[in-house]
Amino acid sequence: MASKRSNFNRRKSFDAVRAVVNDVRVLVARGLTKSYGDVQALRGADLDVAPGQITALLGRNGAGKTTMISIIAGLLQPDSGSVELGGIDVFSNLDAAAKLTGIAPQETGVYGVLTVRENLEFFANLAGVGRTERASAAAEVADQLGLTELLDRRAGKLSGGEQRRLHTGCALVHRPQLLMLDEPTVGADVATRAQLIESVRSMANEGAAVIYTTHYLNEVEALDADNVIIDAGQVLARGTREELVEEHRLSGLEFTLDAPLDAAEVERLGATNTEGNTYRTTDDRPIGALIADLGSQSEGLLGIESLRPDLETVFLAVTGDRLDEGAS
Ligand code: ATP
């Protein structure tokens, strides 16, 4: 069973590698560095994204996520490194790159005096959508984000959650090949979150590559995203949750006995003592095999369970710290 699962995970890794080998990447960013005065925000970060792939950029406050996506969108010049979108160099082709990308920065940036429709059509125009297609593009996005009833309302008269949806809509109205959303659900209620997540999924299903930054790991799990963990301006890890769990040997079993094991027994079982009489294994051993290994000591078992590490545990293992500490 366990080896089947590892094969499955390995297979997924191979698929990811194959996508890169086939050179179907929308984005290839290499060796990005950026300092603001004394602050080194990025220290040689790489990022590859393929069509239809949702990449969650995870990191604590100040890790460098916004700096990275601002550079990828051509809004900020790196000190060194390169960004290619669909095979073109972003900084020598800013206009062409802008048509390929859509970015919704952290701060909501819609025009309060314009209606929802006018905002959507304005951003579609900026991204090169022709006059005749703008109205249908705006209507389609409004439908996708539940804004149809509000198309003729001024953006300044929308609620915070409605503005968030419009802000995201303006980034995707031209159906970009690369969509970047920087903490799109901050301050959004449950329904708005669900709508935004559904839109991200449908963009990816249509073939767009999506880069998504958030501090809400349940959203990342819901999106089944490929995770890129960034810390102090460097990419520390990349992979699906399952791949990262396997790579960092976080799966296994936890069991509690009615009496402590002696050190030699702990070693023989390949376990570690977590607390009290509770021990952990981090290999692929099934429960039955562990019970057999325990022999007569299994009579003292008070509990045994499979560890199902969540993304927070993975983040902690990779960075040595929790994601939500100090999160906004
Ligand atoms: P958050 O999760 O808080 O949004 P982040 O991962 O997006 O954080 P960045 O905004 O990229 O992080 O910031 C990276 C580092 O660069 C931080 O130390 C930040 O204080 C610093 N920084 C960002 N923008 C500027 C700026 N314009 N001037 C000076 N320092 C900056």
CSV table of C-alpha atoms and ligand atoms in Angstrom, one decimal:
chain,number,residue,atom,x,y,z
A,1,MET,CA,0.0,0.0,0.0
A,2,ALA,CA,2.6,2.5,1.1
A,3,SER,CA,4.9,1.8,-1.8
A,4,LYS,CA,1.9,2.2,-4.2
A,5,ARG,CA,1.3,5.6,-2.6
A,6,SER,CA,5.0,6.6,-3.0
A,7,ASN,CA,4.9,5.4,-6.6
A,8,PHE,CA,1.9,7.6,-7.1
A,9,ASN,CA,3.6,10.6,-5.6
A,10,ARG,CA,6.8,9.9,-7.6
A,11,ARG,CA,4.6,9.6,-10.7
A,12,LYS,CA,3.2,13.1,-10.0
A,13,SER,CA,6.7,14.5,-9.6
A,14,PHE,CA,7.6,12.9,-12.9
A,15,ASP,CA,4.6,14.5,-14.5
A,16,ALA,CA,5.6,17.9,-13.2
A,17,VAL,CA,9.1,17.4,-14.5
A,18,ARG,CA,7.8,16.2,-17.8
A,19,ALA,CA,5.7,19.3,-18.2
A,20,VAL,CA,8.9,21.4,-17.8
A,21,VAL,CA,11.0,19.1,-20.0
A,22,ASN,CA,8.3,19.5,-22.7
A,23,ASP,CA,8.9,23.2,-22.4
A,24,VAL,CA,5.3,24.2,-22.0
A,25,ARG,CA,6.1,26.7,-19.3
A,26,VAL,CA,4.4,30.1,-19.4
A,27,LEU,CA,6.8,31.6,-17.0
A,28,VAL,CA,10.5,31.0,-16.5
A,29,ALA,CA,12.1,33.3,-13.8
A,30,ARG,CA,15.7,32.8,-13.0
A,31,GLY,CA,18.0,34.1,-10.3
A,32,LEU,CA,15.9,37.1,-9.2
A,33,THR,CA,17.5,39.4,-6.7
A,34,LYS,CA,16.1,42.7,-5.4
A,35,SER,CA,17.2,44.9,-2.5
A,36,TYR,CA,15.4,47.9,-1.1
A,37,GLY,CA,18.3,49.8,0.5
A,38,ASP,CA,19.7,47.4,3.1
A,39,VAL,CA,16.8,45.0,2.9
A,40,GLN,CA,17.5,42.0,0.6
A,41,ALA,CA,13.9,41.1,-0.4
A,42,LEU,CA,14.9,38.5,-3.0
A,43,ARG,CA,18.2,36.5,-3.0
A,44,GLY,CA,18.3,34.5,-6.2
A,45,ALA,CA,14.8,33.1,-6.6
A,46,ASP,CA,13.7,30.9,-9.5
A,47,LEU,CA,10.1,30.1,-10.5
A,48,ASP,CA,8.6,28.0,-13.4
A,49,VAL,CA,4.9,27.8,-14.1
A,50,ALA,CA,3.1,25.7,-16.6
A,51,PRO,CA,-0.2,26.3,-18.3
A,52,GLY,CA,-3.2,25.1,-16.2
A,53,GLN,CA,-1.0,24.9,-13.1
A,54,ILE,CA,-2.0,26.7,-9.9
A,55,THR,CA,1.1,27.7,-7.9
A,56,ALA,CA,0.6,28.8,-4.3
A,57,LEU,CA,3.4,31.1,-3.2
A,58,LEU,CA,3.7,30.6,0.5
A,59,GLY,CA,5.8,32.6,2.9
A,60,ARG,CA,5.6,34.6,6.1
A,61,ASN,CA,5.2,38.4,6.0
A,62,GLY,CA,8.2,39.9,4.4
A,63,ALA,CA,9.3,36.7,2.7
A,64,GLY,CA,9.5,38.4,-0.7
A,65,LYS,CA,6.3,37.1,-2.4
A,66,THR,CA,4.9,40.5,-3.5
A,67,THR,CA,8.3,41.6,-4.7
A,68,MET,CA,8.6,38.4,-6.8
A,69,ILE,CA,5.2,38.8,-8.5
A,70,SER,CA,5.7,42.5,-9.0
A,71,ILE,CA,8.9,41.7,-10.9
A,72,ILE,CA,7.2,38.9,-12.9
A,73,ALA,CA,4.5,41.3,-13.9
A,74,GLY,CA,7.1,43.8,-15.1
A,75,LEU,CA,6.0,46.4,-12.5
A,76,LEU,CA,9.4,46.3,-10.7
A,77,GLN,CA,12.9,46.0,-12.1
A,78,PRO,CA,15.0,43.3,-10.4
A,79,ASP,CA,18.6,44.0,-9.5
A,80,SER,CA,19.6,40.8,-11.4
A,81,GLY,CA,17.9,37.8,-12.9
A,82,SER,CA,15.6,37.2,-15.8
A,83,VAL,CA,11.9,36.7,-16.5
A,84,GLU,CA,10.5,35.1,-19.6
A,85,LEU,CA,6.8,34.9,-20.4
A,86,GLY,CA,5.8,32.6,-23.2
A,87,GLY,CA,9.4,32.7,-24.4
A,88,ILE,CA,9.7,36.5,-24.4
A,89,ASP,CA,11.9,38.6,-22.1
A,90,VAL,CA,9.5,40.7,-20.0
A,91,PHE,CA,11.8,43.7,-19.5
A,92,SER,CA,12.5,44.2,-23.2
A,93,ASN,CA,8.8,43.6,-24.2
A,94,LEU,CA,6.8,45.2,-21.4
A,95,ASP,CA,3.7,45.9,-23.6
A,96,ALA,CA,3.6,42.3,-25.0
A,97,ALA,CA,4.1,40.9,-21.5
A,98,ALA,CA,1.3,43.0,-20.1
A,99,LYS,CA,-1.1,41.3,-22.5
A,100,LEU,CA,0.0,37.9,-21.3
A,101,THR,CA,-0.4,38.7,-17.6
A,102,GLY,CA,-3.1,39.7,-15.3
A,103,ILE,CA,-2.2,40.9,-11.8
A,104,ALA,CA,-4.4,41.7,-8.8
A,105,PRO,CA,-2.1,43.3,-6.2
A,106,GLN,CA,-2.9,43.2,-2.5
A,107,GLU,CA,-4.4,46.7,-2.4
A,108,THR,CA,-7.7,46.9,-4.2
A,109,GLY,CA,-7.2,49.2,-7.2
A,110,VAL,CA,-10.5,49.9,-8.9
A,111,TYR,CA,-11.8,53.3,-10.0
A,112,GLY,CA,-14.6,54.3,-7.6
A,113,VAL,CA,-16.2,56.8,-10.0
A,114,LEU,CA,-16.5,54.3,-12.8
A,115,THR,CA,-19.2,51.6,-12.8
A,116,VAL,CA,-18.3,47.9,-12.5
A,117,ARG,CA,-18.8,47.5,-16.3
A,118,GLU,CA,-16.6,50.6,-17.0
A,119,ASN,CA,-13.9,49.3,-14.7
A,120,LEU,CA,-13.9,45.9,-16.4
A,121,GLU,CA,-13.9,47.4,-19.9
A,122,PHE,CA,-11.2,49.9,-19.0
A,123,PHE,CA,-8.8,47.1,-17.8
A,124,ALA,CA,-9.8,45.0,-20.9
A,125,ASN,CA,-8.9,47.9,-23.1
A,126,LEU,CA,-5.5,48.4,-21.3
A,127,ALA,CA,-4.7,44.7,-22.0
A,128,GLY,CA,-5.5,45.1,-25.7
A,129,VAL,CA,-9.0,43.6,-25.9
A,130,GLY,CA,-10.7,45.1,-29.0
A,131,ARG,CA,-13.7,47.4,-28.7
A,132,THR,CA,-16.2,44.8,-30.0
A,133,GLU,CA,-15.1,42.1,-27.5
A,134,ARG,CA,-14.8,44.3,-24.4
A,135,ALA,CA,-18.6,44.2,-23.6
A,136,SER,CA,-18.8,40.5,-23.8
A,137,ALA,CA,-15.5,40.0,-21.9
A,138,ALA,CA,-16.9,42.3,-19.1
A,139,ALA,CA,-20.2,40.4,-19.0
A,140,GLU,CA,-18.5,37.0,-18.8
A,141,VAL,CA,-16.2,38.0,-15.9
A,142,ALA,CA,-19.1,39.7,-14.1
A,143,ASP,CA,-21.1,36.4,-14.4
A,144,GLN,CA,-18.1,34.4,-13.2
A,145,LEU,CA,-17.7,36.5,-10.1
A,146,GLY,CA,-21.3,37.1,-9.3
A,147,LEU,CA,-21.3,40.8,-10.3
A,148,THR,CA,-23.9,40.8,-13.1
A,149,GLU,CA,-26.5,42.6,-11.0
A,150,LEU,CA,-24.0,45.2,-10.1
A,151,LEU,CA,-22.6,46.0,-13.6
A,152,ASP,CA,-24.1,49.5,-13.6
A,153,ARG,CA,-23.2,50.4,-10.0
A,154,ARG,CA,-20.2,52.7,-9.3
A,155,ALA,CA,-17.4,50.8,-7.8
A,156,GLY,CA,-17.2,53.3,-5.0
A,157,LYS,CA,-20.6,52.1,-3.9
A,158,LEU,CA,-19.7,48.4,-3.7
A,159,SER,CA,-19.1,46.6,-0.4
A,160,GLY,CA,-15.6,45.6,0.5
A,161,GLY,CA,-16.1,42.0,-0.7
A,162,GLU,CA,-17.7,43.1,-4.0
A,163,GLN,CA,-14.8,45.4,-4.6
A,164,ARG,CA,-12.4,42.5,-4.0
A,165,ARG,CA,-14.3,40.5,-6.6
A,166,LEU,CA,-14.2,43.4,-9.1
A,167,HIS,CA,-10.5,43.9,-8.4
A,168,THR,CA,-9.8,40.2,-9.3
A,169,GLY,CA,-12.2,40.5,-12.3
A,170,CYS,CA,-10.1,43.4,-13.7
A,171,ALA,CA,-7.0,41.1,-13.6
A,172,LEU,CA,-8.7,38.3,-15.5
A,173,VAL,CA,-11.0,40.1,-17.9
A,174,HIS,CA,-8.6,39.7,-20.8
A,175,ARG,CA,-8.1,36.0,-20.1
A,176,PRO,CA,-4.4,36.2,-19.4
A,177,GLN,CA,-2.0,33.3,-19.8
A,178,LEU,CA,-0.5,34.0,-16.4
A,179,LEU,CA,-2.8,35.3,-13.6
A,180,MET,CA,-1.3,36.5,-10.4
A,181,LEU,CA,-3.4,37.1,-7.4
A,182,ASP,CA,-1.8,38.6,-4.3
A,183,GLU,CA,-3.8,37.6,-1.2
A,184,PRO,CA,-7.1,37.9,-3.1
A,185,THR,CA,-9.4,36.8,-0.2
A,186,VAL,CA,-8.2,39.1,2.6
A,187,GLY,CA,-11.3,40.5,4.2
A,188,ALA,CA,-13.6,38.5,2.0
A,189,ASP,CA,-16.6,36.6,3.4
A,190,VAL,CA,-17.2,32.8,2.9
A,191,ALA,CA,-19.3,33.3,-0.2
A,192,THR,CA,-16.8,35.7,-1.8
A,193,ARG,CA,-13.9,33.4,-1.0
A,194,ALA,CA,-15.7,30.4,-2.6
A,195,GLN,CA,-16.5,32.5,-5.7
A,196,LEU,CA,-12.8,33.6,-6.0
A,197,ILE,CA,-11.5,30.1,-5.6
A,198,GLU,CA,-14.0,28.8,-8.1
A,199,SER,CA,-12.8,31.5,-10.6
A,200,VAL,CA,-9.2,30.5,-10.1
A,201,ARG,CA,-10.1,26.9,-10.7
A,202,SER,CA,-12.0,27.7,-13.9
A,203,MET,CA,-9.1,29.9,-15.2
A,204,ALA,CA,-6.7,27.1,-14.6
A,205,ASN,CA,-9.1,24.6,-16.3
A,206,GLU,CA,-9.1,26.9,-19.3
A,207,GLY,CA,-5.3,26.6,-19.4
A,208,ALA,CA,-4.1,29.7,-17.6
A,209,ALA,CA,-1.2,29.5,-15.2
A,210,VAL,CA,-2.1,31.0,-11.8
A,211,ILE,CA,0.2,32.3,-9.1
A,212,TYR,CA,-1.7,32.7,-5.9
A,213,THR,CA,-0.3,34.1,-2.6
A,214,THR,CA,-2.2,33.6,0.6
A,215,HIS,CA,-1.8,33.0,4.3
A,216,TYR,CA,-4.9,30.8,4.3
A,217,LEU,CA,-3.6,27.3,3.9
A,218,ASN,CA,-7.1,25.8,3.7
A,219,GLU,CA,-7.5,27.7,0.4
A,220,VAL,CA,-4.3,26.2,-1.0
A,221,GLU,CA,-5.5,22.7,0.0
A,222,ALA,CA,-8.9,23.5,-1.7
A,223,LEU,CA,-7.1,24.5,-4.9
A,224,ASP,CA,-4.9,21.4,-4.8
A,225,ALA,CA,-2.1,23.8,-5.7
A,226,ASP,CA,1.6,23.2,-6.4
A,227,ASN,CA,3.3,24.9,-3.5
A,228,VAL,CA,6.4,27.1,-3.6
A,229,ILE,CA,7.7,27.9,-0.1
A,230,ILE,CA,9.7,31.1,0.0
A,231,ASP,CA,11.6,32.4,3.0
A,232,ALA,CA,13.9,35.4,3.3
A,233,GLY,CA,13.9,35.9,-0.4
A,234,GLN,CA,14.7,32.3,-1.4
A,235,VAL,CA,12.7,29.4,-2.7
A,236,LEU,CA,13.2,26.7,-0.1
A,237,ALA,CA,10.8,24.0,-1.4
A,238,ARG,CA,8.4,23.2,-4.2
A,239,GLY,CA,5.8,20.5,-4.7
A,240,THR,CA,2.4,19.2,-4.0
A,241,ARG,CA,1.6,18.7,-0.4
A,242,GLU,CA,2.0,14.9,-0.9
A,243,GLU,CA,5.4,15.4,-2.5
A,244,LEU,CA,6.6,17.7,0.3
A,245,VAL,CA,5.2,15.3,3.0
A,246,GLU,CA,7.2,12.5,1.4
A,247,GLU,CA,10.4,14.5,0.8
A,248,HIS,CA,10.5,15.7,4.4
A,249,ARG,CA,9.5,12.3,5.8
A,250,LEU,CA,6.5,13.7,7.6
A,251,SER,CA,4.1,10.8,7.2
A,252,GLY,CA,4.1,7.8,9.6
A,253,LEU,CA,2.4,6.5,12.7
A,254,GLU,CA,2.1,7.8,16.2
A,255,PHE,CA,1.5,5.3,19.1
A,256,THR,CA,1.1,5.5,22.8
A,257,LEU,CA,1.9,2.8,25.3
A,258,ASP,CA,1.0,2.3,28.9
A,259,ALA,CA,4.7,2.3,29.9
A,260,PRO,CA,7.9,3.8,28.5
A,261,LEU,CA,10.0,1.9,26.0
A,262,ASP,CA,13.7,1.6,26.8
A,263,ALA,CA,16.2,3.4,24.4
A,264,ALA,CA,17.3,0.1,22.7
A,265,GLU,CA,13.6,-0.7,21.9
A,266,VAL,CA,13.0,2.8,20.5
A,267,GLU,CA,16.0,2.3,18.3
A,268,ARG,CA,15.0,-1.2,17.2
A,269,LEU,CA,11.5,0.1,16.2
A,270,GLY,CA,13.0,3.0,14.3
A,271,ALA,CA,10.8,5.4,16.3
A,272,THR,CA,11.3,8.6,18.2
A,273,ASN,CA,9.8,9.7,21.5
A,274,THR,CA,7.6,12.7,21.0
A,275,GLU,CA,6.3,13.1,24.6
A,276,GLY,CA,5.5,10.9,27.6
A,277,ASN,CA,4.9,7.3,26.4
A,278,THR,CA,4.1,8.5,22.8
A,279,TYR,CA,6.3,7.5,19.9
A,280,ARG,CA,6.5,8.2,16.2
A,281,THR,CA,7.7,6.4,13.2
A,282,THR,CA,8.3,8.2,9.9
A,283,ASP,CA,8.5,5.4,7.4
A,284,ASP,CA,5.9,3.7,5.2
A,285,ARG,CA,5.2,0.9,7.7
A,286,PRO,CA,1.5,-0.1,7.9
A,287,ILE,CA,-0.2,-0.3,11.3
A,288,GLY,CA,-0.2,-4.1,11.3
A,289,ALA,CA,3.5,-4.3,10.7
A,290,LEU,CA,4.2,-1.9,13.5
A,291,ILE,CA,2.0,-4.0,15.9
A,292,ALA,CA,4.0,-7.1,14.8
A,293,ASP,CA,7.3,-5.3,15.4
A,294,LEU,CA,6.1,-4.3,18.9
A,295,GLY,CA,5.5,-7.9,19.7
A,296,SER,CA,4.2,-8.5,23.3
A,297,GLN,CA,4.6,-4.8,24.0
A,298,SER,CA,1.6,-4.2,21.7
A,299,GLU,CA,-0.6,-5.4,24.6
A,300,GLY,CA,0.2,-2.1,26.3
A,301,LEU,CA,-1.0,0.0,23.3
A,302,LEU,CA,-3.3,2.8,24.4
A,303,GLY,CA,-3.6,4.3,20.9
A,304,ILE,CA,-2.1,4.2,17.4
A,305,GLU,CA,-2.9,6.5,14.4
A,306,SER,CA,-1.6,7.5,11.0
A,307,LEU,CA,-0.1,10.9,10.8
A,308,ARG,CA,-1.8,13.1,8.1
A,309,PRO,CA,0.4,16.1,8.0
A,310,ASP,CA,-1.3,19.2,6.7
A,311,LEU,CA,0.3,22.0,4.8
A,312,GLU,CA,1.0,24.0,8.0
A,313,THR,CA,3.1,21.0,9.3
A,314,VAL,CA,5.0,20.9,5.9
A,315,PHE,CA,5.6,24.7,6.1
A,316,LEU,CA,7.0,24.3,9.7
A,317,ALA,CA,9.2,21.4,8.6
A,318,VAL,CA,10.6,23.4,5.6
A,319,THR,CA,11.1,26.8,7.3
A,320,GLY,CA,11.3,25.9,11.0
A,321,ASP,CA,8.5,28.3,11.7
A,322,ARG,CA,4.7,28.6,11.4
A,323,LEU,CA,3.2,30.4,8.5
A,324,ASP,CA,0.5,32.1,10.5
A,325,GLU,CA,2.8,33.8,13.0
A,326,GLY,CA,2.6,37.5,12.3
A,327,ALA,CA,0.3,36.9,9.3
A,328,SER,CA,-1.8,39.8,8.3
B,1,ATP,P1,3.5,40.0,3.0
B,1,ATP,O1,3.1,38.6,3.3
B,1,ATP,O2,3.6,40.8,4.3
B,1,ATP,O3,2.7,40.6,2.0
B,1,ATP,P2,5.8,39.5,1.2
B,1,ATP,O4,6.3,38.1,1.3
B,1,ATP,O5,4.9,39.9,0.1
B,1,ATP,O6,5.1,39.9,2.6
B,1,ATP,P3,7.5,41.7,0.3
B,1,ATP,O7,6.4,42.7,0.3
B,1,ATP,O8,8.0,41.2,-1.0
B,1,ATP,O9,7.1,40.4,1.2
B,1,ATP,O10,8.7,42.3,1.1
B,1,ATP,C1,10.0,41.7,1.2
B,1,ATP,C2,10.9,42.5,2.1
B,1,ATP,O11,11.1,43.7,1.4
B,1,ATP,C3,10.3,42.9,3.4
B,1,ATP,O12,11.3,43.0,4.4
B,1,ATP,C4,9.7,44.3,3.2
B,1,ATP,O13,9.8,45.1,4.4
B,1,ATP,C5,10.7,44.9,2.2
B,1,ATP,N1,10.1,45.8,1.2
B,1,ATP,C6,9.1,45.6,0.4
B,1,ATP,N2,8.8,46.7,-0.4
B,1,ATP,C7,9.7,47.7,0.1
B,1,ATP,C8,9.9,49.0,-0.3
B,1,ATP,N3,9.2,49.6,-1.3
B,1,ATP,N4,10.9,49.7,0.4
B,1,ATP,C9,11.6,49.1,1.3
B,1,ATP,N5,11.5,47.8,1.7
B,1,ATP,C10,10.5,47.1,1.1
